Amino acid sequence: MSSPEAGLFTASPAPSLPTSPGPRWSAVVLGGGDPGDPFAAAHGVAVKALIPVGGEPMALHVLRALRGSGRVSRVAYVGPTTPALDKLIDERVTDHGTLLSNLEAGVEALSQAGLTSGERVLVVTADIPLLGPGQLAEVLAAAPVDAALVYPVVRREDCERAYPGVRRTYARLRDGTFTGGNVFLLDPRLVGQFLPRLREVLAARKAPLRLAGLIGPGVLVRLLTGRLTVAELEARVSTILGVSARALITPHAAVGNDVDGEGDLRLAEAHLQSGPAPTQS
């Protein structure tokens, strides 16, 4: 992540179908899940991504945003599908059971289908049905091309302005208070380089001493007390993963607004009925 002085990227208004040059993009949509998920079972579907929002599977809204963005050339979908979803999918991939395994399988499917030189991969979860094609196009247009891993984040005030009453998990930094997005962007050539280390970090997330050893106790204390800057966090993540990692501050709250329960579902339904959330610039 980087500070405003170091060049933080904030998406600015752009047309839904951008014409400016940029990297070629393919996408991996993570639509798998626990077959015993009570949320999915309560709605009579196999996994959460197939729960209807506005009368259609939430994953279908995500796929339409990808296709409508004008920037995504090919889509790999990991998880069970429906005929309506299949029409918007190029590569179907079996659920491998974990987020990182599914990510790896999706990128591998795209690689086998033939990624071009310099092509980058957008990874998106299938549970953000409020994401619009224009919003996604702006995120991709704003992404720094010199980083192996880019993680969009949203300021708390932008989330609460777009979706009053929304509940999110936030991290307080010196630069502001942010929630993580359900989208990230990567250089597929470097997945094998950073994925093993990322697995190690995720495995340690519930073991404070082990996590402190990976992150560094000083950095962890500064993070927990809100004294860490975005630039410092970027630098530490880059060191841990062994590749350049950057944050992308976006005003589009839909990037970080996933559907994890009935309250989220009601919010998504209400906003789909009322039209897209306002864009902050």
Tab-separated table of N, CA, C and O in Angstrom, residues 1-2 147-151 233-235 237-239 241 243-247:
chain	number	residue	atom	x	y	z
A	1	MET	N	0.836	-1.194	0.000
A	1	MET	CA	0.000	0.000	0.000
A	1	MET	C	0.874	1.249	0.000
A	1	MET	O	1.971	1.230	0.524
A	2	SER	N	0.439	2.366	-0.534
A	2	SER	CA	1.254	3.576	-0.562
A	2	SER	C	0.466	4.789	-0.094
A	2	SER	O	-0.734	4.837	-0.227
A	147	ALA	N	3.095	-3.381	-10.143
A	147	ALA	CA	3.006	-4.196	-8.933
A	147	ALA	C	2.540	-5.605	-9.291
A	147	ALA	O	1.724	-5.792	-10.200
A	148	ALA	N	3.064	-6.577	-8.560
A	148	ALA	CA	2.657	-7.966	-8.779
A	148	ALA	C	1.289	-8.243	-8.190
A	148	ALA	O	0.554	-9.103	-8.671
A	149	LEU	N	0.944	-7.501	-7.140
A	149	LEU	CA	-0.311	-7.717	-6.435
A	149	LEU	C	-0.893	-6.365	-6.041
A	149	LEU	O	-0.209	-5.545	-5.427
A	150	VAL	N	-2.142	-6.120	-6.416
A	150	VAL	CA	-2.818	-4.865	-6.106
A	150	VAL	C	-4.120	-5.198	-5.389
A	150	VAL	O	-4.916	-6.015	-5.870
A	151	TYR	N	-4.322	-4.554	-4.242
A	151	TYR	CA	-5.500	-4.841	-3.425
A	151	TYR	C	-6.332	-3.582	-3.246
A	151	TYR	O	-5.920	-2.659	-2.547
A	233	LEU	N	2.678	-0.247	5.451
A	233	LEU	CA	2.031	-1.548	5.320
A	233	LEU	C	2.327	-2.159	3.957
A	233	LEU	O	2.592	-3.359	3.844
A	234	GLU	N	2.303	-1.350	2.919
A	234	GLU	CA	2.680	-1.822	1.580
A	234	GLU	C	4.075	-2.417	1.578
A	234	GLU	O	4.305	-3.501	1.035
A	235	ALA	N	5.005	-1.677	2.173
A	235	ALA	CA	6.392	-2.128	2.177
A	235	ALA	C	6.540	-3.442	2.922
A	235	ALA	O	7.277	-4.339	2.493
A	237	VAL	N	4.166	-5.794	3.504
A	237	VAL	CA	3.529	-6.874	2.754
A	237	VAL	C	4.405	-7.288	1.577
A	237	VAL	O	4.548	-8.484	1.282
A	238	SER	N	5.015	-6.334	0.913
A	238	SER	CA	5.900	-6.643	-0.210
A	238	SER	C	7.075	-7.497	0.249
A	238	SER	O	7.469	-8.456	-0.426
A	239	THR	N	7.622	-7.153	1.404
A	239	THR	CA	8.751	-7.926	1.942
A	239	THR	C	8.321	-9.340	2.305
A	239	THR	O	9.017	-10.313	1.997
A	241	LEU	N	5.789	-11.147	1.154
A	241	LEU	CA	5.399	-11.961	0.001
A	241	LEU	C	6.508	-12.105	-1.030
A	241	LEU	O	6.443	-12.972	-1.908
A	243	VAL	N	7.210	-9.991	-3.386
A	243	VAL	CA	6.828	-9.315	-4.632
A	243	VAL	C	6.294	-7.931	-4.277
A	243	VAL	O	5.951	-7.666	-3.128
A	244	SER	N	6.217	-7.055	-5.267
A	244	SER	CA	5.712	-5.710	-5.005
A	244	SER	C	4.199	-5.753	-4.825
A	244	SER	O	3.464	-6.238	-5.681
A	245	ALA	N	3.727	-5.242	-3.695
A	245	ALA	CA	2.298	-5.215	-3.373
A	245	ALA	C	1.872	-3.775	-3.163
A	245	ALA	O	2.573	-3.002	-2.509
A	246	ARG	N	0.733	-3.414	-3.729
A	246	ARG	CA	0.253	-2.041	-3.628
A	246	ARG	C	-1.209	-2.033	-3.219
A	246	ARG	O	-1.963	-2.957	-3.495
A	247	ALA	N	-1.618	-0.945	-2.586
A	247	ALA	CA	-3.028	-0.713	-2.291
A	247	ALA	C	-3.610	0.195	-3.363
A	247	ALA	O	-2.908	1.014	-3.950
